[in-house]
Coordinates of C-alpha atoms in Angstrom, one line a residue:
M803 CA -9.5 18.8 -12.8
K804 CA -5.9 19.7 -13.1
K805 CA -3.4 16.8 -12.7
P806 CA -2.6 16.5 -9.0
F807 CA 0.8 17.8 -7.9
S808 CA 2.9 14.7 -7.3
F809 CA 6.0 13.8 -5.4
A810 CA 6.4 10.5 -7.1
R811 CA 8.7 12.1 -9.6
V812 CA 11.0 13.4 -6.8
G813 CA 11.5 10.2 -5.0
L814 CA 9.6 11.2 -1.9
N815 CA 7.4 8.2 -1.3
P816 CA 5.5 8.0 2.0
V817 CA 6.2 5.2 4.4
R818 CA 3.4 3.5 6.3
L819 CA 4.4 2.7 9.9
T820 CA 2.3 1.1 12.5
L821 CA 2.7 3.1 15.7
M822 CA 1.9 1.6 19.0
A823 CA -0.5 3.9 21.1
S824 CA -2.8 4.5 24.0
V825 CA -4.4 6.7 26.5
L826 CA -2.3 7.6 29.5
A827 CA -2.6 11.4 30.3
A828 CA -4.2 11.0 33.7
A829 CA -2.3 13.9 35.1
F830 CA -3.6 16.2 32.4
A831 CA -7.0 14.8 31.4
Q832 CA -10.3 15.7 33.0
P833 CA -12.0 12.8 34.9
V834 CA -14.4 12.1 32.0
L835 CA -11.5 11.6 29.7
A836 CA -10.5 8.4 31.5
Q837 CA -13.5 6.6 29.9
N838 CA -12.7 7.9 26.4
K839 CA -10.1 7.2 23.7
T840 CA -7.7 10.0 24.3
L841 CA -4.3 10.8 23.0
T842 CA -2.1 13.4 24.7
I843 CA 0.6 15.1 22.8
A844 CA 3.5 17.4 24.0
M845 CA 4.3 20.0 21.3
T846 CA 7.5 21.9 20.9
A847 CA 5.7 25.2 20.8
A848 CA 5.6 27.5 23.8
D849 CA 1.9 28.3 23.2
I850 CA -1.1 26.8 21.5
P851 CA -1.0 27.9 17.9
R852 CA -3.8 30.3 17.0
T853 CA -7.1 28.6 16.6
L854 CA -9.2 31.1 14.6
G855 CA -8.5 29.5 11.2
Q856 CA -5.1 30.7 10.1
P857 CA -2.6 29.3 12.6
D858 CA 0.7 30.8 13.7
Q859 CA 3.7 28.9 15.1
G860 CA 4.8 27.8 11.6
F861 CA 3.8 24.4 10.3
E862 CA 3.3 23.1 13.8
G863 CA 0.3 25.4 13.8
N864 CA -1.0 23.9 10.6
R865 CA -0.5 20.4 12.0
F866 CA -2.2 21.0 15.3
T867 CA -4.8 23.7 14.9
G868 CA -5.2 24.1 11.2
I869 CA -5.8 20.8 9.4
P870 CA -7.4 19.0 12.3
M871 CA -10.2 21.6 12.7
Y872 CA -10.4 23.1 9.2
D873 CA -10.3 22.2 5.6
A874 CA -8.9 24.0 2.6
L875 CA -10.0 24.0 -1.0
T876 CA -7.0 21.7 -1.7
Q877 CA -5.2 19.4 0.6
W878 CA -2.2 16.9 0.8
D879 CA -3.1 13.3 0.5
L880 CA -1.6 11.8 3.6
S881 CA -3.5 8.6 3.6
K882 CA -1.5 6.2 1.5
A883 CA 1.6 4.2 2.2
D884 CA 2.1 2.8 -1.3
A885 CA 1.7 6.0 -3.3
A886 CA 3.3 9.4 -3.4
S887 CA 1.8 12.4 -1.6
V888 CA -0.2 14.6 -4.0
V889 CA -2.4 17.7 -3.8
I890 CA -6.0 16.4 -3.9
P891 CA -9.4 17.9 -3.6
G892 CA -10.4 19.2 -0.2
V893 CA -13.6 21.1 0.0
A894 CA -13.1 21.9 -3.7
L895 CA -14.0 19.0 -5.9
S896 CA -12.0 20.2 -8.9
W897 CA -10.2 23.1 -10.3
A898 CA -8.9 24.4 -13.7
V899 CA -7.0 27.4 -15.0
D900 CA -8.7 29.4 -17.7
A901 CA -7.3 28.4 -21.1
T902 CA -7.1 32.0 -22.4
D903 CA -6.5 33.9 -19.2
K904 CA -4.2 32.0 -16.9
T905 CA -4.7 34.5 -14.0
K906 CA -8.2 33.0 -13.5
W907 CA -9.1 29.7 -11.9
I908 CA -12.5 28.0 -11.6
F909 CA -13.0 25.9 -8.5
K910 CA -16.0 23.6 -8.2
L911 CA -17.0 23.0 -4.6
R912 CA -17.9 19.9 -2.7
P913 CA -21.6 19.8 -1.8
D914 CA -23.2 18.8 1.5
V915 CA -20.2 20.0 3.6
K916 CA -21.2 21.5 7.0
F917 CA -19.3 23.7 9.4
H918 CA -19.1 22.5 13.0
D919 CA -21.9 25.0 14.0
G920 CA -24.2 23.4 11.4
S921 CA -24.0 26.1 8.8
T922 CA -23.4 25.3 5.1
F923 CA -20.1 25.5 3.3
N924 CA -20.6 27.2 -0.1
A925 CA -19.2 29.7 -2.5
D926 CA -20.1 32.6 -0.2
A927 CA -18.0 31.0 2.5
V928 CA -15.0 30.8 0.2
V929 CA -15.3 34.4 -0.9
W930 CA -15.7 35.4 2.8
N931 CA -12.5 33.5 3.8
V932 CA -10.5 35.1 1.0
Q933 CA -11.7 38.5 2.0
K934 CA -10.7 37.9 5.7
V935 CA -7.0 38.2 4.6
L936 CA -7.1 40.2 1.4
D937 CA -9.9 42.7 1.5
K938 CA -9.3 45.5 3.9
A939 CA -12.7 46.9 3.3
A940 CA -14.5 43.7 4.4
P941 CA -16.1 44.0 7.8
H942 CA -14.4 40.8 8.9
F943 CA -10.9 41.6 7.6
D944 CA -8.4 40.5 10.2
A945 CA -4.9 42.0 9.8
S946 CA -3.5 39.5 12.3
Q947 CA -4.2 36.6 9.9
V948 CA -2.7 38.3 6.9
G949 CA 1.0 37.6 7.6
V950 CA 0.7 33.9 8.0
T951 CA -1.6 33.5 5.0
A952 CA -0.9 36.1 2.3
S953 CA 2.8 35.4 2.5
R954 CA 2.1 31.8 1.5
M955 CA 0.0 32.6 -1.5
P956 CA 1.2 36.1 -2.6
T957 CA -0.3 36.1 -6.1
L958 CA -4.0 35.5 -5.0
R959 CA -5.9 38.7 -5.4
S960 CA -9.7 38.0 -5.2
A961 CA -12.5 35.5 -5.2
K962 CA -15.9 35.8 -7.0
K963 CA -19.0 33.7 -6.6
I964 CA -20.2 32.2 -9.9
D965 CA -22.9 30.1 -8.2
D966 CA -23.4 28.4 -4.9
M967 CA -20.9 25.7 -5.7
T968 CA -18.5 27.5 -8.0
V969 CA -16.0 30.3 -7.4
E970 CA -13.5 32.1 -9.5
L971 CA -10.1 33.0 -8.0
T972 CA -7.9 35.6 -9.7
T973 CA -4.1 35.9 -9.3
S974 CA -1.9 38.9 -10.1
E975 CA 0.0 36.9 -12.7
P976 CA -0.1 33.4 -14.1
D977 CA 0.8 31.1 -11.3
S978 CA 0.9 27.3 -11.7
F979 CA 1.7 27.0 -8.0
L980 CA -1.8 28.3 -6.8
P981 CA -3.5 24.9 -6.1
I982 CA -0.5 24.0 -3.9
N983 CA -0.5 27.3 -2.1
L984 CA -4.2 27.1 -1.4
T985 CA -3.6 24.2 1.0
N986 CA -2.8 27.0 3.5
L987 CA -6.1 28.9 3.2
F988 CA -8.4 27.3 5.8
M989 CA -12.2 27.7 5.7
A990 CA -13.7 29.2 8.9
S991 CA -17.4 29.5 9.5
P992 CA -18.8 32.9 8.5
A993 CA -22.1 32.2 10.4
K994 CA -20.1 31.4 13.6
W995 CA -18.1 34.7 13.2
E996 CA -21.3 36.7 12.7
Q997 CA -22.7 35.1 15.8
K998 CA -19.7 36.3 17.8
L999 CA -19.9 39.8 16.2
K1000 CA -23.5 40.1 17.4
A1001 CA -22.4 39.3 20.9
V1002 CA -19.9 42.2 21.0
P1003 CA -21.3 44.8 23.4
A1004 CA -23.1 47.7 21.7
T1005 CA -20.9 50.1 23.6
V1006 CA -18.1 49.0 21.2
T1007 CA -18.8 51.2 18.2
D1008 CA -15.6 51.1 16.2
P1009 CA -16.1 48.5 13.4
A1010 CA -12.5 47.4 13.4
E1011 CA -12.5 46.9 17.2
R1012 CA -15.8 45.0 16.9
A1013 CA -14.3 42.7 14.3
K1014 CA -11.2 42.2 16.4
Q1015 CA -13.3 41.2 19.4
A1016 CA -15.4 38.9 17.3
W1017 CA -12.3 37.1 16.1
T1018 CA -11.0 36.7 19.6
A1019 CA -14.3 35.1 20.7
F1020 CA -14.3 32.9 17.6
A1021 CA -10.8 31.7 18.4
A1022 CA -12.1 30.4 21.8
D1023 CA -15.1 28.7 20.2
A1024 CA -13.8 27.9 16.7
S1025 CA -15.9 26.4 13.9
G1026 CA -14.4 24.8 10.8
T1027 CA -15.3 21.8 8.6
G1028 CA -12.5 19.5 9.7
P1029 CA -12.5 16.0 11.2
F1030 CA -12.0 17.4 14.8
K1031 CA -13.9 20.0 16.7
M1032 CA -12.7 22.3 19.5
A1033 CA -13.8 21.1 22.9
R1034 CA -11.7 23.1 25.3
F1035 CA -9.1 25.8 24.8
V1036 CA -6.8 27.3 27.5
P1037 CA -4.2 29.6 26.0
R1038 CA -0.6 28.6 26.8
E1039 CA -1.9 25.5 28.6
R1040 CA -3.9 23.1 26.5
L1041 CA -6.2 22.5 23.5
E1042 CA -8.7 19.6 23.5
L1043 CA -10.3 18.4 20.2
V1044 CA -13.1 15.9 19.9
A1045 CA -14.0 13.8 16.9
N1046 CA -16.4 15.2 14.3
K1047 CA -18.5 12.2 13.7
D1048 CA -20.4 14.0 11.0
Y1049 CA -17.3 14.7 8.9
W1050 CA -17.9 14.8 5.2
D1051 CA -15.3 12.2 4.3
P1052 CA -16.3 8.8 5.8
K1053 CA -12.8 7.5 5.4
R1054 CA -11.5 10.2 7.7
V1055 CA -14.1 10.2 10.4
P1056 CA -12.0 9.8 13.6
K1057 CA -12.2 6.6 15.6
I1058 CA -10.4 8.3 18.5
D1059 CA -12.6 10.4 20.9
R1060 CA -10.3 13.2 22.0
V1061 CA -6.9 14.7 21.4
V1062 CA -5.2 16.8 24.0
M1063 CA -2.3 19.1 23.0
I1064 CA 0.0 20.6 25.6
P1065 CA 2.8 23.1 24.7
M1066 CA 6.2 22.0 26.1
P1067 CA 9.0 24.0 24.5
E1068 CA 11.8 22.4 26.5
A1069 CA 13.0 19.0 25.2
N1070 CA 13.9 17.6 28.7
A1071 CA 10.5 18.5 30.0
R1072 CA 8.8 16.7 27.1
T1073 CA 10.9 13.7 27.7
A1074 CA 10.1 13.7 31.4
A1075 CA 6.4 14.0 30.7
L1076 CA 6.6 10.9 28.3
L1077 CA 8.6 8.8 30.7
S1078 CA 6.3 9.6 33.6
G1079 CA 3.1 8.8 31.6
Q1080 CA 1.8 12.3 31.5
V1081 CA 1.7 12.3 27.7
D1082 CA 1.6 9.6 25.1
W1083 CA 3.5 11.3 22.3
I1084 CA 6.3 13.9 22.2
E1085 CA 7.8 15.9 19.4
A1086 CA 11.6 16.2 19.2
P1087 CA 12.8 14.1 22.2
A1088 CA 16.0 15.2 23.9
P1089 CA 18.8 13.4 22.0
D1090 CA 20.8 12.3 25.0
A1091 CA 17.6 10.7 26.5
M1092 CA 16.9 8.5 23.5
P1093 CA 18.6 5.4 24.9
Q1094 CA 16.6 5.7 28.1
I1095 CA 13.4 6.3 26.1
K1096 CA 13.9 3.1 24.1
Q1097 CA 15.0 1.2 27.2
R1098 CA 11.7 2.1 28.8
G1099 CA 9.7 0.6 26.0
F1100 CA 8.8 3.7 24.0
T1101 CA 9.3 3.8 20.3
I1102 CA 11.2 6.5 18.4
Y1103 CA 10.2 7.1 14.8
S1104 CA 12.0 9.3 12.3
N1105 CA 12.6 9.5 8.5
A1106 CA 13.9 12.1 6.0
Q1107 CA 11.4 14.8 5.2
P1108 CA 11.4 18.0 3.1
H1109 CA 12.4 20.3 5.9
V1110 CA 15.5 22.5 5.9
W1111 CA 17.3 23.8 9.0
P1112 CA 19.5 26.6 7.7
W1113 CA 20.9 30.0 8.5
Q1114 CA 19.2 32.5 6.1
L1115 CA 21.7 35.2 5.3
S1116 CA 21.3 39.0 4.9
F1117 CA 22.1 40.6 1.6
A1118 CA 21.2 44.1 2.9
E1119 CA 23.7 46.9 2.6
G1120 CA 26.5 46.5 5.1
S1121 CA 26.0 42.8 5.7
P1122 CA 29.2 40.8 6.1
W1123 CA 27.6 38.1 4.0
L1124 CA 27.6 40.1 0.8
D1125 CA 30.9 38.5 -0.2
K1126 CA 30.1 35.2 -1.8
R1127 CA 33.5 33.8 -0.7
V1128 CA 32.4 34.3 2.9
R1129 CA 29.0 32.6 2.3
Q1130 CA 30.7 29.6 0.6
A1131 CA 33.3 29.4 3.4
A1132 CA 30.6 29.1 6.0
N1133 CA 29.0 26.3 4.1
L1134 CA 32.4 24.5 3.9
C1135 CA 33.2 25.0 7.6
V1136 CA 30.2 23.3 9.3
D1137 CA 31.1 19.9 10.6
R1138 CA 27.7 18.4 9.8
A1139 CA 28.8 14.8 10.5
G1140 CA 29.8 15.9 14.0
L1141 CA 26.5 17.7 14.4
K1142 CA 24.7 14.5 13.3
S1143 CA 26.5 12.5 15.9
L1144 CA 25.5 15.1 18.6
L1145 CA 21.9 14.6 17.6
G1146 CA 22.0 10.9 17.8
D1147 CA 21.9 10.6 14.0
M1148 CA 18.6 12.5 14.0
M1149 CA 19.4 14.6 10.9
D1150 CA 20.4 14.3 7.3
I1151 CA 23.4 16.1 5.8
P1152 CA 22.3 18.6 3.1
K1153 CA 23.8 19.4 -0.3
G1154 CA 21.3 22.2 -0.8
T1155 CA 17.5 22.6 -0.2
F1156 CA 17.0 19.4 -2.2
P1157 CA 19.1 16.2 -2.3
P1158 CA 21.0 15.1 -5.3
G1159 CA 18.7 13.0 -7.5
H1160 CA 15.7 15.3 -6.9
P1161 CA 14.4 16.7 -10.2
W1162 CA 14.7 20.2 -8.8
F1163 CA 18.4 19.7 -7.6
G1164 CA 19.9 20.8 -10.9
N1165 CA 23.6 21.0 -11.6
P1166 CA 25.1 23.4 -9.0
T1167 CA 28.9 23.9 -9.4
F1168 CA 29.4 24.6 -5.7
D1169 CA 29.6 21.5 -3.6
I1170 CA 28.4 21.8 0.0
K1171 CA 30.7 19.7 2.1
Y1172 CA 33.1 19.9 5.1
D1173 CA 36.4 21.3 4.0
P1174 CA 37.8 23.7 6.6
A1175 CA 41.0 24.2 4.7
A1176 CA 39.2 25.4 1.6
A1177 CA 37.0 27.6 3.9
K1178 CA 40.0 29.2 5.5
K1179 CA 41.5 29.9 2.1
L1180 CA 38.3 31.7 1.0
M1181 CA 38.2 33.7 4.2
T1182 CA 41.8 34.7 3.9
E1183 CA 41.1 35.9 0.3
A1184 CA 38.2 37.9 1.7
G1185 CA 40.5 39.6 4.2
Y1186 CA 39.7 37.7 7.4
S1187 CA 41.9 35.9 9.8
A1188 CA 42.0 34.6 13.4
A1189 CA 43.1 38.1 14.5
K1190 CA 40.4 39.7 12.3
P1191 CA 37.4 37.4 12.2
M1192 CA 34.2 38.1 10.4
K1193 CA 31.6 39.2 12.9
T1194 CA 27.9 38.2 12.6
K1195 CA 24.9 38.1 14.8
V1196 CA 22.3 35.3 14.2
Q1197 CA 18.7 35.4 15.5
I1198 CA 17.8 32.0 16.9
S1199 CA 15.0 30.6 19.1
A1200 CA 15.2 28.3 22.1
S1201 CA 12.5 26.0 20.8
G1202 CA 9.7 26.0 18.2
S1203 CA 8.0 24.3 15.3
G1204 CA 10.5 22.3 13.3
Q1205 CA 13.4 24.0 15.0
M1206 CA 14.8 20.6 16.1
Q1207 CA 17.2 21.3 19.0
P1208 CA 18.1 24.9 18.2
L1209 CA 20.3 25.9 21.2
P1210 CA 22.8 23.0 21.1
M1211 CA 22.8 22.9 17.3
N1212 CA 23.5 26.6 17.0
E1213 CA 26.2 26.4 19.6
F1214 CA 27.8 23.5 17.8
V1215 CA 27.8 25.5 14.5
Q1216 CA 29.2 28.5 16.3
Q1217 CA 32.2 26.5 17.5
S1218 CA 32.6 24.8 14.1
L1219 CA 32.8 28.1 12.3
K1220 CA 35.2 29.6 14.8
Q1221 CA 38.1 27.7 13.3
C1222 CA 37.4 29.4 9.9
F1223 CA 37.6 33.0 11.3
F1224 CA 33.9 33.5 12.1
D1225 CA 32.9 35.3 15.3
V1226 CA 29.3 34.4 15.8
Q1227 CA 27.0 35.9 18.4
F1228 CA 23.4 34.9 19.0
D1229 CA 20.2 36.9 19.6
V1230 CA 17.9 34.3 21.3
I1231 CA 14.3 35.3 21.1
E1232 CA 10.9 33.5 21.5
W1233 CA 10.0 31.3 18.5
N1234 CA 6.7 32.9 17.5
T1235 CA 8.2 36.4 17.8
M1236 CA 11.0 35.4 15.5
F1237 CA 8.6 33.6 13.1
N1238 CA 6.3 36.6 12.9
S1239 CA 9.2 39.0 12.3
W1240 CA 10.5 36.8 9.5
R1241 CA 8.4 38.8 7.1
L1242 CA 9.8 42.1 8.4
G1243 CA 13.2 41.4 7.1
A1244 CA 16.9 42.0 8.0
K1245 CA 16.5 45.8 7.7
D1246 CA 13.7 46.0 10.3
P1247 CA 14.4 47.0 13.9
A1248 CA 13.0 43.5 14.9
A1249 CA 16.2 42.0 13.4
N1250 CA 18.1 43.7 16.2
G1251 CA 21.2 44.0 14.1
A1252 CA 21.2 40.3 13.1
T1253 CA 22.7 39.5 9.7
A1254 CA 21.3 35.9 9.6
T1255 CA 18.3 34.2 11.0
N1256 CA 17.7 30.5 11.9
V1257 CA 14.1 29.8 10.8
S1258 CA 13.6 26.3 9.6
F1259 CA 11.3 25.8 6.6
S1260 CA 9.3 23.3 4.6
A1261 CA 10.5 22.4 1.1
M1262 CA 7.5 20.4 -0.1
D1263 CA 6.6 22.7 -3.0
P1264 CA 8.4 25.2 -5.3
F1265 CA 7.1 28.3 -3.6
F1266 CA 7.9 27.2 0.0
A1267 CA 11.2 25.8 -1.0
M1268 CA 12.7 28.5 -3.2
V1269 CA 10.5 31.2 -4.6
R1270 CA 9.7 33.0 -1.4
F1271 CA 13.5 33.2 -0.7
S1272 CA 14.8 34.2 -4.1
S1273 CA 12.2 36.5 -5.7
T1274 CA 12.4 40.3 -5.3
K1275 CA 8.5 40.1 -5.3
A1276 CA 8.9 38.3 -2.0
F1277 CA 11.0 41.0 -0.3
P1278 CA 9.6 42.0 3.1
P1279 CA 6.9 42.5 4.1
V1280 CA 5.3 40.5 1.3
S1281 CA 6.8 37.1 2.1
N1282 CA 9.8 35.4 3.7
N1283 CA 12.8 36.8 1.7
W1284 CA 14.1 38.1 5.0
G1285 CA 17.6 38.6 3.6
Y1286 CA 16.7 40.5 0.4
F1287 CA 18.3 37.9 -1.8
G1288 CA 17.2 38.7 -5.3
S1289 CA 18.2 39.8 -8.8
A1290 CA 16.8 40.2 -12.3
E1291 CA 18.3 36.8 -13.1
L1292 CA 16.6 35.1 -10.2
D1293 CA 13.3 36.8 -10.9
Q1294 CA 13.4 35.5 -14.5
L1295 CA 14.2 32.0 -13.2
V1296 CA 11.2 32.2 -10.9
A1297 CA 9.0 33.5 -13.6
N1298 CA 10.0 30.7 -16.0
A1299 CA 8.9 28.1 -13.4
R1300 CA 5.8 29.9 -12.1
T1301 CA 4.3 30.6 -15.5
N1302 CA 5.0 27.1 -16.9
F1303 CA 2.0 24.9 -16.6
D1304 CA 3.8 21.9 -18.2
E1305 CA 5.2 19.6 -15.5
K1306 CA 8.4 18.7 -17.3
G1307 CA 9.2 22.3 -18.3
R1308 CA 8.5 23.5 -14.8
D1309 CA 10.8 20.9 -13.3
E1310 CA 13.6 22.0 -15.6
A1311 CA 13.1 25.7 -14.7
L1312 CA 13.0 24.8 -10.9
A1313 CA 16.3 22.8 -11.3
K1314 CA 18.0 25.9 -12.8
L1315 CA 16.6 28.0 -9.9
H1316 CA 17.9 25.7 -7.2
A1317 CA 21.4 25.4 -8.9
K1318 CA 21.6 29.2 -8.9
I1319 CA 20.6 29.5 -5.2
V1320 CA 23.2 26.9 -4.2
D1321 CA 26.0 28.5 -6.3
E1322 CA 25.2 31.8 -4.7
A1323 CA 25.2 30.2 -1.3
A1324 CA 22.1 32.1 -0.3
F1325 CA 21.9 30.0 2.9
V1326 CA 24.2 28.2 5.2
W1327 CA 22.6 24.8 4.8
I1328 CA 23.1 23.0 8.1
A1329 CA 20.7 20.1 8.4
H1330 CA 17.7 18.3 7.0
D1331 CA 15.2 17.3 9.7
V1332 CA 14.2 13.7 10.1
G1333 CA 11.3 14.6 12.4
P1334 CA 11.9 12.3 15.5
R1335 CA 9.1 11.7 17.8
A1336 CA 8.7 9.3 20.7
I1337 CA 5.5 7.5 21.3
A1338 CA 4.1 5.3 24.1
A1339 CA 3.9 1.6 23.3
K1340 CA 0.2 1.4 23.8
V1341 CA -0.8 3.7 20.9
K1342 CA -1.9 1.6 17.9
G1343 CA -3.0 2.2 14.3
V1344 CA -1.7 5.6 13.5
V1345 CA -0.5 5.9 9.9
A1346 CA 2.7 8.0 9.8
L1347 CA 3.6 9.2 6.3
M1348 CA 7.2 9.9 6.9
E1349 CA 8.2 11.4 3.6
A1350 CA 6.7 13.9 1.3
T1351 CA 4.1 15.0 3.9
M1352 CA 5.7 18.3 4.9
L1353 CA 6.0 18.7 8.6
F1354 CA 2.6 17.1 9.0
D1355 CA 4.1 13.6 9.1
R1356 CA 5.1 13.9 12.7
L1357 CA 1.4 13.9 13.7
T1358 CA 0.0 12.9 10.3
T1359 CA -1.9 16.1 10.7
L1360 CA -4.2 14.5 13.2
N1361 CA -6.3 13.6 10.2
E1362 CA -4.7 10.1 10.3
I1363 CA -5.3 9.8 14.0
N1364 CA -8.8 8.8 12.9
K1365 CA -7.1 5.4 12.4
L1366 CA -5.9 5.3 15.9
R1367 CA -7.5 2.6 18.1
M1368 CA -7.1 1.8 21.8
N1369 CA -6.5 -1.5 23.5

């Protein structure tokens, strides 16, 4: 098996915390739940993330409806407190790239894995799940799942069965990132989907429409191989999962009976629900309510994590951000220390996508800091002044996965930039709409004239952190290079890293790529999230891996709630 991808080298060691927990949720739970071990969580999302196998809502979807119900071929190890997070076998036992053709990978599958409906996981299931997002000729192809999947593994082209427990995956080019990217391809049950297809009325004759209705039915009665099974699903209201006591990994068989998830996009509403006992756990509590939350006996946990809160800038023709002096000035004019104070210290101040000392930080010559005098000088050189400010529109959301506190944060940045001759206007749209249009790009009508977008992102691996934002191959609609930031030089830096299967050589290439991105000021780097969550004092035994676990650390992917116990 290839050596697991490790964060030990980058100083991102997980931290084990004992969270105190329980079962309050009387206002939300069904009567039978009162007798069970139930955890009720208020999410920042406005709707339940999609449940059909490839979630939307960003990584909040992965945390809440992806990893709990489904497995991928590879997965992140979120179980240890004394070791770094690594990519480990999921429902694949091992993998290796072909020594002579590095576009081909062989994956050996885990035997004796069952879907929730009782059907067998095997090579046919892997091929089927690759086809659902890549093969338009497949009867079960679902265009609605392509955007949130293919953009996260853009080089994967096909899957071929070798035998029942072996598959061959083929990429468009040598790609050392593939095992990392495959953590995002979740295995849904082909047998369950076929059952739903057979139930579609015979009067529906169009194959595409029949497939669409089958996927809709599947989403309401989902079947994966994960440690939790769907029990009840009410769109925009609640999702209830129950323990899969037959889960293939004995160490991760849940000890808790049921998890209830409720969408609550407004921070004050989440806080009120926690304080009133309606929920046990909330994401992103309101900053000004944190003293009251602590005073009432709840615990607030946070820690640095690889999650970036930026403005992603447009490099399309006519964008006011094409002048590098303007981009650098914006980075020098954000009072991040003041913003951190506003958030009750619940953020870290960035120097780029990675912190200094990280092996991928490199040696950028541009120092991101607060220096409004230098920013004004740059803006004056670029032809701007208080009488002639640079005008820009930024698309932002009112809430959403990993978006922290987007309205007050963006308003603070707007005022901070005003002193440096920036006239910032906002286009506030619903989070999932903004996230889905991320792949459409700054030139698309969905941008509504915006020349920057505020979509936070995970930076746990090379592709997520840099490649999808700096490669011309990731231009819309392929992936998330919304602003069309790219050049021949950047493409070569990406290729140097992607095609390097030596860890040290890859690190060196990635450090050069990051330095270039910082020097070009491709983003306005505003904050690094620390993932605050507030938890009732009765909940016990949850392992929270605070660092190097992507966004999953806030819930420990629900996989670690298998360690939760009730008083």
